[in-house]
GROMACS .gro file of C-alpha atoms in nm:
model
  401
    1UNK     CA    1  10.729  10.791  11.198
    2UNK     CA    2  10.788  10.516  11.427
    3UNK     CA    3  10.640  10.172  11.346
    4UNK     CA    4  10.342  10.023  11.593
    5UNK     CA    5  10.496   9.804  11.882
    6UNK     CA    6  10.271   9.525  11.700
    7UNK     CA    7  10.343   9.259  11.447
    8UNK     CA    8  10.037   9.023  11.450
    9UNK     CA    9   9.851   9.228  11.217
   10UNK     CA   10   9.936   9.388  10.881
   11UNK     CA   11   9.820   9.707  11.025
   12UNK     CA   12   9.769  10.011  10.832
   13UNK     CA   13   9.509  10.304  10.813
   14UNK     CA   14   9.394  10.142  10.468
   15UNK     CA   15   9.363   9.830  10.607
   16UNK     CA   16   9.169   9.814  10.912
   17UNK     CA   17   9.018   9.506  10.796
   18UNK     CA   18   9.288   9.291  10.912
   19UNK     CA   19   9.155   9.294  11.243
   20UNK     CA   20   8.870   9.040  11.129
   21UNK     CA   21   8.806   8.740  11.358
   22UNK     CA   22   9.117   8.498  11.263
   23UNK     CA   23   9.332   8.226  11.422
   24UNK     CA   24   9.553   8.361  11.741
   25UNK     CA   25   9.855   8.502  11.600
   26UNK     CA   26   9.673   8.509  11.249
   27UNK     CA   27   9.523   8.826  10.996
   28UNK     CA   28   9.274   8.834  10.736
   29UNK     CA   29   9.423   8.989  10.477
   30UNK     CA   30   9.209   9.217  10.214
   31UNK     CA   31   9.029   8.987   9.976
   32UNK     CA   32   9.005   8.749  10.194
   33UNK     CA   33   9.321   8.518  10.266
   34UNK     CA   34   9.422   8.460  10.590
   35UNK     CA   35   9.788   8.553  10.709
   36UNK     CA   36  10.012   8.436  10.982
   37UNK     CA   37  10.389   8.644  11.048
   38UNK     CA   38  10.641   8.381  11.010
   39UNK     CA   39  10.872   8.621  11.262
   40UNK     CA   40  10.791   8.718  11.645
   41UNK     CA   41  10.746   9.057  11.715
   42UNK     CA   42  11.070   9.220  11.866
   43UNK     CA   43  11.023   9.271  12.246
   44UNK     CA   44  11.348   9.515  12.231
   45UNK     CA   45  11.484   9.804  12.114
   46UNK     CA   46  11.746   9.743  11.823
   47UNK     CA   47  11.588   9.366  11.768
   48UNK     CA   48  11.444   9.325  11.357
   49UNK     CA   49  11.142   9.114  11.263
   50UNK     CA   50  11.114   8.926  10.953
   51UNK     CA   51  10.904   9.049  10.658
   52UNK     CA   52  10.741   8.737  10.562
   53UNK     CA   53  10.406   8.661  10.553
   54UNK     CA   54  10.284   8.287  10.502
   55UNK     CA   55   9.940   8.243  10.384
   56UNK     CA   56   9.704   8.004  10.607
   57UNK     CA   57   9.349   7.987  10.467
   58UNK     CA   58   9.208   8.128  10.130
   59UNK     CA   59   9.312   8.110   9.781
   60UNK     CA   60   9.598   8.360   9.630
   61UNK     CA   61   9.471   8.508   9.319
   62UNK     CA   62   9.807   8.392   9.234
   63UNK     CA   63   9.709   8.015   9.290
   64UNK     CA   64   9.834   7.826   8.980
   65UNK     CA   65  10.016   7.607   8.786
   66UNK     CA   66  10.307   7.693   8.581
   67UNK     CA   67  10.289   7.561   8.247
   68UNK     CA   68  10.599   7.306   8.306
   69UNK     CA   69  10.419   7.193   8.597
   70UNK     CA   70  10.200   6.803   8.663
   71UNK     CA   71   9.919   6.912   8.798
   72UNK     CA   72   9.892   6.686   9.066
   73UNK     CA   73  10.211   6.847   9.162
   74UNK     CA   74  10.163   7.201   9.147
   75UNK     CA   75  10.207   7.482   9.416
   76UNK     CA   76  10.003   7.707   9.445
   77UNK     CA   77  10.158   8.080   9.374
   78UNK     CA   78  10.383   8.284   9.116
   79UNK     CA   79  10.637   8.055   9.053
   80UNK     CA   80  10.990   8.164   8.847
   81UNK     CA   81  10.800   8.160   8.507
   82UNK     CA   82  10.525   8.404   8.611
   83UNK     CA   83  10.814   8.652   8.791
   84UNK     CA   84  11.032   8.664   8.481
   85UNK     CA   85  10.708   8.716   8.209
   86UNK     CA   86  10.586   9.004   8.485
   87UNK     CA   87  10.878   9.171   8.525
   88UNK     CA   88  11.073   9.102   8.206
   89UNK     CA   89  11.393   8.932   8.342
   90UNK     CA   90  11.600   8.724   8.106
   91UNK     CA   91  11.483   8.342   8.178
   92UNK     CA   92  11.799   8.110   8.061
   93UNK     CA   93  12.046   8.434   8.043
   94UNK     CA   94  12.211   8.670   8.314
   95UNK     CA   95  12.390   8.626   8.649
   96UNK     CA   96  12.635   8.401   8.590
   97UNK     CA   97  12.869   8.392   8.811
   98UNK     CA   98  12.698   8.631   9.007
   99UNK     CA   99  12.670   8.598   9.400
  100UNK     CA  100  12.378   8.699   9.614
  101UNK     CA  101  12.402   8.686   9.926
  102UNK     CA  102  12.064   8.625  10.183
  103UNK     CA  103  12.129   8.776  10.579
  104UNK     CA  104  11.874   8.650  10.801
  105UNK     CA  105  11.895   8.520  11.137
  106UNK     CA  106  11.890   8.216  11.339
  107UNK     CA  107  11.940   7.854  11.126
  108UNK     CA  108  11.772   7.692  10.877
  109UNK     CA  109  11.882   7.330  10.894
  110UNK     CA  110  11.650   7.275  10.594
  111UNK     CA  111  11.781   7.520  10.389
  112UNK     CA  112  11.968   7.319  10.092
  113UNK     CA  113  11.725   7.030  10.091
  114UNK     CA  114  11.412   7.267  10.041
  115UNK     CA  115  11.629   7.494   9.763
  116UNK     CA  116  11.676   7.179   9.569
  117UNK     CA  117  11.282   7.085   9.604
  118UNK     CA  118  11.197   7.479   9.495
  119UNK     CA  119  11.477   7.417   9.203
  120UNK     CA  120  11.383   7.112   9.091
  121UNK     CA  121  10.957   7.172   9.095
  122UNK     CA  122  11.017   7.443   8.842
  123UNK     CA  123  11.312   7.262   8.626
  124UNK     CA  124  11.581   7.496   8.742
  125UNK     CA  125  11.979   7.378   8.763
  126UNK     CA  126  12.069   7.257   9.075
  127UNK     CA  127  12.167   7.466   9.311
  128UNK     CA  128  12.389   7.312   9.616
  129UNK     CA  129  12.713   7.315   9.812
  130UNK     CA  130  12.884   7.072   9.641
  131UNK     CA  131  12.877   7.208   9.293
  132UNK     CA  132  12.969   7.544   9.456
  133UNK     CA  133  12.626   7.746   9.379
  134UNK     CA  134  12.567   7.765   9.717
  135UNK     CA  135  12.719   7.861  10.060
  136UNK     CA  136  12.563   7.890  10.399
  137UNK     CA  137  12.763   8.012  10.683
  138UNK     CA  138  12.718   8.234  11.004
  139UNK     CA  139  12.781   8.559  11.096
  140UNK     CA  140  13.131   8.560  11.133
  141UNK     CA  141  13.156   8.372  10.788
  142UNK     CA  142  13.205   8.005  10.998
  143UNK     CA  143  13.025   7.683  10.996
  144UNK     CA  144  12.910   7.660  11.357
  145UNK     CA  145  12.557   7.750  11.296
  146UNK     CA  146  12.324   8.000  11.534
  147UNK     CA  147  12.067   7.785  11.669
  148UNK     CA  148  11.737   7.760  11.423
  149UNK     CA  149  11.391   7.898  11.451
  150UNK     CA  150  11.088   7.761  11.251
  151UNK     CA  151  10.957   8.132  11.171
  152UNK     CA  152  11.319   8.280  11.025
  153UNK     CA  153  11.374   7.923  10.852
  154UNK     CA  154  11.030   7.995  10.638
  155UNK     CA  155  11.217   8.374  10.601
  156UNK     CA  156  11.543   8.170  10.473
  157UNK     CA  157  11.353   7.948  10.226
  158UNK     CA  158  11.154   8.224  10.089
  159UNK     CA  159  11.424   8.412  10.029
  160UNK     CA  160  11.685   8.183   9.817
  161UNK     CA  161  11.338   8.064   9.660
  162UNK     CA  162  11.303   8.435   9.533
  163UNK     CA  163  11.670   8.452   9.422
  164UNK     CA  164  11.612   8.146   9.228
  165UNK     CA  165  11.305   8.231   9.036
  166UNK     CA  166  11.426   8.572   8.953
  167UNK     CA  167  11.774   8.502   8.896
  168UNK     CA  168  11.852   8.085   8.824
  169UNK     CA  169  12.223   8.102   8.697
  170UNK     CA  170  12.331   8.337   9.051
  171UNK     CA  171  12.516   8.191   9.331
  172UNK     CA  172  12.349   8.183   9.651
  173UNK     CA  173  12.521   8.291   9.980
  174UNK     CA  174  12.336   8.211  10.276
  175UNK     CA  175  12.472   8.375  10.611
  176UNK     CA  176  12.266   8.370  10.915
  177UNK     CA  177  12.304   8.539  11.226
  178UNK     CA  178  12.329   8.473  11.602
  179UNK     CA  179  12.042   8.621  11.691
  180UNK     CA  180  11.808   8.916  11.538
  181UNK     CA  181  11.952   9.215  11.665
  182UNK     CA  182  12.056   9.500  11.438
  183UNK     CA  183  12.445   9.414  11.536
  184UNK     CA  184  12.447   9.056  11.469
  185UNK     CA  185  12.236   9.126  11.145
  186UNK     CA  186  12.444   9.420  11.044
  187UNK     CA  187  12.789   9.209  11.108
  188UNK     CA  188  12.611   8.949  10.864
  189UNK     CA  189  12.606   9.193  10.629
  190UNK     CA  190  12.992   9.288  10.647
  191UNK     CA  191  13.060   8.916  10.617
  192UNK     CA  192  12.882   8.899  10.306
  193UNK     CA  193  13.021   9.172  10.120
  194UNK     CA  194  13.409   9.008  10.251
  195UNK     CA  195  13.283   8.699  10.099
  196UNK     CA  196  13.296   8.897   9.791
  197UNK     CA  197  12.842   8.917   9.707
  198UNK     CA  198  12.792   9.244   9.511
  199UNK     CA  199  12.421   9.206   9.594
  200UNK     CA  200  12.311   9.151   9.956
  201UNK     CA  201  11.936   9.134  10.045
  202UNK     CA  202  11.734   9.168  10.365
  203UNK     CA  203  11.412   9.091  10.446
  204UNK     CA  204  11.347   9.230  10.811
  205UNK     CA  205  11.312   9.576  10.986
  206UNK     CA  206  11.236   9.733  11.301
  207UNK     CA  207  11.163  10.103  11.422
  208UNK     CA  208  11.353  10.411  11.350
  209UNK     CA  209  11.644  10.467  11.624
  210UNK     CA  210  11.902  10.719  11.732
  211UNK     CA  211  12.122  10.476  11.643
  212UNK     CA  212  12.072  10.448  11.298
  213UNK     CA  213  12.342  10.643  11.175
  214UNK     CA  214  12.601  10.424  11.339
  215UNK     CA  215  12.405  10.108  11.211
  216UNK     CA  216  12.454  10.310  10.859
  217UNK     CA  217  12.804  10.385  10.876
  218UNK     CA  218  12.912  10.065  11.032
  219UNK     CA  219  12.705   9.794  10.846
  220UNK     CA  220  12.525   9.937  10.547
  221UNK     CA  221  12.783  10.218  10.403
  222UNK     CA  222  12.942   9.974  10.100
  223UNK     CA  223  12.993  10.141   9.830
  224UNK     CA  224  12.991   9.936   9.498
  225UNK     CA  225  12.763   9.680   9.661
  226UNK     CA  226  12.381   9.641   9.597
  227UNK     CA  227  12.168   9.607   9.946
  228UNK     CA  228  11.801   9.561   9.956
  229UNK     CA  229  11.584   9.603  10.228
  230UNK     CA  230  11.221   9.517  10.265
  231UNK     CA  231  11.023   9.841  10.353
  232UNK     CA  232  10.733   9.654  10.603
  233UNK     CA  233  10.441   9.492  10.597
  234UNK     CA  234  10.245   9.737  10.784
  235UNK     CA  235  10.118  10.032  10.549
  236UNK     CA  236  10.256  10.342  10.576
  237UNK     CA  237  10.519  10.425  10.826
  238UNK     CA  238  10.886  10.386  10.828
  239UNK     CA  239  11.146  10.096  10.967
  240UNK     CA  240  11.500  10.033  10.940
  241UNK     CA  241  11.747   9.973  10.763
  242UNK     CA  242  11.529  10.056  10.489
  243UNK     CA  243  11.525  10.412  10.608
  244UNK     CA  244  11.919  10.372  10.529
  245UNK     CA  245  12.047  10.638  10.283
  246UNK     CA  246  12.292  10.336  10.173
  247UNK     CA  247  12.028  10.064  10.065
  248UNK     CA  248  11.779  10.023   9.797
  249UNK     CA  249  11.436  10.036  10.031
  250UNK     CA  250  11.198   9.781   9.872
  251UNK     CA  251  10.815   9.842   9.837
  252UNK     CA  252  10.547   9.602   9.730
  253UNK     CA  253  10.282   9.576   9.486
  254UNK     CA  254   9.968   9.342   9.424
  255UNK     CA  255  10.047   9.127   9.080
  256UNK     CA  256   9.753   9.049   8.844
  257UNK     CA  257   9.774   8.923   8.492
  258UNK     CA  258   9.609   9.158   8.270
  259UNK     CA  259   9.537   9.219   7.916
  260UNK     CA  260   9.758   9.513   7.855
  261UNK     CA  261  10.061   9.483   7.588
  262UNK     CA  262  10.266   9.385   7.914
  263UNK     CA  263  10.006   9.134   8.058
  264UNK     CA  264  10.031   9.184   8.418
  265UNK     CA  265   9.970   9.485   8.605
  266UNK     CA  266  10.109   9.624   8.977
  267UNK     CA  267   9.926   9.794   9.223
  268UNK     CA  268   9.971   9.913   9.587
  269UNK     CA  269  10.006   9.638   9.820
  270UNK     CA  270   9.812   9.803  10.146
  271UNK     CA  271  10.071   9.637  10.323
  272UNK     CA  272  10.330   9.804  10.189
  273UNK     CA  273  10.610  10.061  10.425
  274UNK     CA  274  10.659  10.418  10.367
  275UNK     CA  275  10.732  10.729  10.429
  276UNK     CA  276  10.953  10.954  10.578
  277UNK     CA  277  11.278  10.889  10.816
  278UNK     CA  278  11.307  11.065  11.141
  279UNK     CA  279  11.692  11.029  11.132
  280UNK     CA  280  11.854  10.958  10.753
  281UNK     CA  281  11.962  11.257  10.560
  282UNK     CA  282  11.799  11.245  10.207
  283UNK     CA  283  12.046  11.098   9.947
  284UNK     CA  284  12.159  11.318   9.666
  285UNK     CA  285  11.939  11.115   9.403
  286UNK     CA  286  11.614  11.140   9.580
  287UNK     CA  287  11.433  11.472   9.488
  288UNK     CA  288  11.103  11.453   9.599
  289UNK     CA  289  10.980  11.764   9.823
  290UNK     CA  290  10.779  11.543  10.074
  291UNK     CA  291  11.024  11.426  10.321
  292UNK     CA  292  11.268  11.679  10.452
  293UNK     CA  293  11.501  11.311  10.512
  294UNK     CA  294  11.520  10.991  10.330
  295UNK     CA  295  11.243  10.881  10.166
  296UNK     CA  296  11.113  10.522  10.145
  297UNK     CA  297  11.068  10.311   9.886
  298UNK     CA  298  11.253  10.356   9.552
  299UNK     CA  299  11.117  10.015   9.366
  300UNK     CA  300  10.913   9.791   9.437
  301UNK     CA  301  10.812   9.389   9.341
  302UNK     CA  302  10.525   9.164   9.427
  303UNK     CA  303  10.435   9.158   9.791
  304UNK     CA  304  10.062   9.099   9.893
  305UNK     CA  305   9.985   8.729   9.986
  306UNK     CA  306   9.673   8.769   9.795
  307UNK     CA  307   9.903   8.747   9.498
  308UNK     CA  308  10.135   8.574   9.668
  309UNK     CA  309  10.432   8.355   9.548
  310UNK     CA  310  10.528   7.947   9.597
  311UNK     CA  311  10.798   7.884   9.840
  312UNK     CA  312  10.917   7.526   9.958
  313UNK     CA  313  10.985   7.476  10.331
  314UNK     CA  314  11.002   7.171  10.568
  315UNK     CA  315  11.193   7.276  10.886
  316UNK     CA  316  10.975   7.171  11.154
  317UNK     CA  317  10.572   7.335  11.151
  318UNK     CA  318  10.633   7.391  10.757
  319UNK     CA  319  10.465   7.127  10.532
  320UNK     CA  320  10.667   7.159  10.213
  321UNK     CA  321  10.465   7.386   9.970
  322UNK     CA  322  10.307   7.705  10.066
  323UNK     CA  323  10.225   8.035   9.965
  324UNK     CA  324  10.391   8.374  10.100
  325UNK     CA  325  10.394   8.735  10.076
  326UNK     CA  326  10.516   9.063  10.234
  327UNK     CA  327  10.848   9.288  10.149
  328UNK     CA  328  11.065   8.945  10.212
  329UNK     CA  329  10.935   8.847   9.884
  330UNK     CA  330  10.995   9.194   9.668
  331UNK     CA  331  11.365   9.265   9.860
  332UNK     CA  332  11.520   8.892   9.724
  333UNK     CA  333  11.356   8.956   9.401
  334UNK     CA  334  11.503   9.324   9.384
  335UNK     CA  335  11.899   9.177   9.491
  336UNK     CA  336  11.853   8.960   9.180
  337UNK     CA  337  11.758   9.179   8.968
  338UNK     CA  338  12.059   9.412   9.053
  339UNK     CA  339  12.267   9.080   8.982
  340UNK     CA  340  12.078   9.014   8.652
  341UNK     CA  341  12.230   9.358   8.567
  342UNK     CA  342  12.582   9.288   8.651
  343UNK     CA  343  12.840   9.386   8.880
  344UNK     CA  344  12.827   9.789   8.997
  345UNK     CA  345  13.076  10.012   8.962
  346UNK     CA  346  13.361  10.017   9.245
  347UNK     CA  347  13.260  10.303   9.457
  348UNK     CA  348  12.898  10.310   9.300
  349UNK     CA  349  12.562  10.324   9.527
  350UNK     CA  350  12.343  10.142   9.361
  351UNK     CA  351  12.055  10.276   9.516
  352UNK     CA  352  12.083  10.529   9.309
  353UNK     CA  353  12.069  10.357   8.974
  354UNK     CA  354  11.687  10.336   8.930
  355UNK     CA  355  11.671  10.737   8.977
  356UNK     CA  356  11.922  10.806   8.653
  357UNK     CA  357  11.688  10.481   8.468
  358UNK     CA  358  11.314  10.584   8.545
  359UNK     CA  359  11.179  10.475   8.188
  360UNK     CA  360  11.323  10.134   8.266
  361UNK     CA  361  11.063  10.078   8.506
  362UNK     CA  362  10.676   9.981   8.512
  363UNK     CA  363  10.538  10.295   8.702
  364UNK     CA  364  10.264  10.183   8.938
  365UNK     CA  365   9.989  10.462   8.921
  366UNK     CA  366   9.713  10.338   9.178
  367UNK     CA  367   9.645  10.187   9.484
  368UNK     CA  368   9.728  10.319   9.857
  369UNK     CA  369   9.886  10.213  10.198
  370UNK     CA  370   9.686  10.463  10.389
  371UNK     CA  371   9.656  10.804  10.422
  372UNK     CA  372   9.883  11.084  10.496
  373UNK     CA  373   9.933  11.466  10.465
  374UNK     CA  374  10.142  11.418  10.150
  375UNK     CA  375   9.900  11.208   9.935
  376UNK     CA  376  10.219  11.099   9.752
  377UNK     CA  377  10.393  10.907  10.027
  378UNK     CA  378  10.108  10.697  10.064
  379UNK     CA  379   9.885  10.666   9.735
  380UNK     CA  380  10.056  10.585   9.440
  381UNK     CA  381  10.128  10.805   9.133
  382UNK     CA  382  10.260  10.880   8.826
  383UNK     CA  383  10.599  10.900   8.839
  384UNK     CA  384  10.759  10.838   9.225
  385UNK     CA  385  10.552  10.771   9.523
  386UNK     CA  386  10.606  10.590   9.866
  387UNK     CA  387  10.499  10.286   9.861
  388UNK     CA  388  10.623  10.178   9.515
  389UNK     CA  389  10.916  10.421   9.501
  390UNK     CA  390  10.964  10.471   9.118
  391UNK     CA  391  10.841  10.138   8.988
  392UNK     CA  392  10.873   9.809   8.973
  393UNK     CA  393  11.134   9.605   8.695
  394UNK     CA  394  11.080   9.630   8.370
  395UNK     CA  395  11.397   9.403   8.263
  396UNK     CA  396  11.760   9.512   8.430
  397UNK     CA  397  11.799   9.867   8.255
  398UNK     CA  398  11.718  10.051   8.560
  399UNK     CA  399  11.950   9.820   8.750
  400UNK     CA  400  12.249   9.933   8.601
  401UNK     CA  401  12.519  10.195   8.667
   0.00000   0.00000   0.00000
């Protein structure tokens, strides 16, 4: 199923609200915030769009302080305390020495400066070039940077803002591409994994192709290497690369606190891609009757604005603190939960590693991204279903090989 030619609204069947009276270039999102897409929408064939999703007017149920925060200080949105307690990630342990690695195109000239705001609001080690934690570079692995873009810098600080809250003690490699094409995004990726990150994420998509299966074989086929991919922001239907058999395809859930044993509880973000692929064989480890092809999602994290998370940005129409969602939030926190886990096995797909570690997951049972034939692929359930794949974290057990 081929995604709609438009990105303005966070479009799906579910969802027809988000065509309320907003802003040009704006969405009200259910529950009432108001959502802008930090990304264009692609014009050509073969050109991604980034997953993120900046809140503009309204209050995130997520709206807080953490409790090592001033007040007068505080962000608004899940910050690294709330994201470990949901989803049960080790807080001062794990990932040392781990790198993950953030492809995303165009330059973020703001990039380090903002990280070290993000790290520093929430009491987290430093995180910069010069004590080696973190690298930015372009596609080619160089230092001449692609020319930078306001919407793809508030992708980039979203994304090493999720890699930080999830995972403090990892290594950051930032490579940006020329342009947002599927072959300057896809050689990003190669550069990363010859920098030597086990865990690569990536927070855009665009419609299904013929060409897929040379994107997959070319760019995304790395055995022994983590990828993530965001699965959309607009309901059911399928984009790649997260239609690629080779990557973990990341859903997204709404995050509440709750008074269950856990204290937080996931459901369907209507936002939220899935489905079936018109062009990916299924992988061995999926074995759901549905989709003839490759399924999508297989986990899922946080992704609805409404319960959105704090990210720091400056680079030009950016303020400093604001408040995102979309699958560029749950892919970043997915990568560092793979690198909370440890390195994979050489000639491992870690894609497959949730499938062989189901009870190590919170199983998302309700909430829907539309409606389908197969109820599955759209509406969540016990045990696997599209939009959430099998689950979201619960700890790194179902990270592991």
């Amino acid at each position: 199923m081929r995604r709609s030619s438009s990105l303005v609204a966070v479009a799906s069947l579910a969802a027809a609200a988000l065509a309320l009276a907003a802003p040009a270039g704006q969405a009200s999102a259910p529950n009432g915030v108001t959502v802008a897409h930090s990304c264009a929408t692609p014009t050509q064939k073969d050109v991604m769009a980034c997953k993120a999703l900046r809140v503009t007017a309204g209050t995130p149920k997520s709206a807080h302080a953490e409790s090592d925060l001033t007040a007068a200080a505080a962000p608004s949105g899940y910050g690294p305390a709330s994201l470990q307690a949901a989803y049960n990630l080790p807080s001062s342990s794990g990932g040392s020495g781990q790198t993950v690695a953030i492809v995303d195109a165009y330059d973020d000239p703001n990039a380090e400066a903002d990280l070290a705001t993000y790290r520093s609001q929430y009491g987290l080690s430093a995180c910069t070039t010069a004590n080696g934690c973190f690298k930015k570079v372009n596609q080619t692995g160089g230092t001449s940077y692609p020319r930078a873009d306001s919407g793809w810098a508030q992708e980039i600080s979203l994304d090493v803002d999720m890699v930080s809250a999830a995972c403090p003690n990892c290594k950051i490699l930032l490579v940006e591409a020329a342009s947002a094409t599927m072959a300057n995004l896809g050689t990003a990726v190669n550069t990363a994994v010859s920098l030597g990150a086990k865990y690569v994420s990536n927070s855009y998509g665009g419609g299904e192709s013929s060409s897929d299966a040379t994107y997959d074989s070319t760019y995304f086929n790395h055995p022994g290497i983590a990828i993530t991919v965001s699965s959309g922001d607009n309901g059911y239907g399928t984009e790649y690369p997260a239609a690629s058999k080779y990557v973990t395809a990341v859903g997204g859930t709404s995050l509440k606190t709750s008074s269950t044993t856990r204290g937080w509880t996931d459901t369907v973000w209507s936002g939220a891609g899935s489905g079936c692929s018109s062009y990916d064989a299924k992988p061995t480890w999926q074995t759901d009757s549905g989709c003839a092809k490759r399924t999508i999602a297989d986990v899922s994290a946080v992704a609805d604005p409404n319960t959105g998370v704090a990210v720091y940005d400056t680079y030009r129409q950016s303020t400093g603190w604001m408040v995102f969602g979309g699958t560029s939030a749950s892919a970043p926190l997915i990568a560092a939960t793979y690198a909370l886990a440890g390195a994979p096995s050489s000639g491992s797909y870690p894609a497959s590693f949730p499938y062989a570690h189901t009870s190590a997951l919170y199983d998302v049972t309700s909430g829907s991204n539309g409606s389908c034939t197969t109820a599955y692929l759209c509406t969540a359930a016990t045990g696997y279903d599209g939009p959430t794949g099998l689950g979201v974290p619960n700890g790194t057990a179902a990270f592991t090989g």
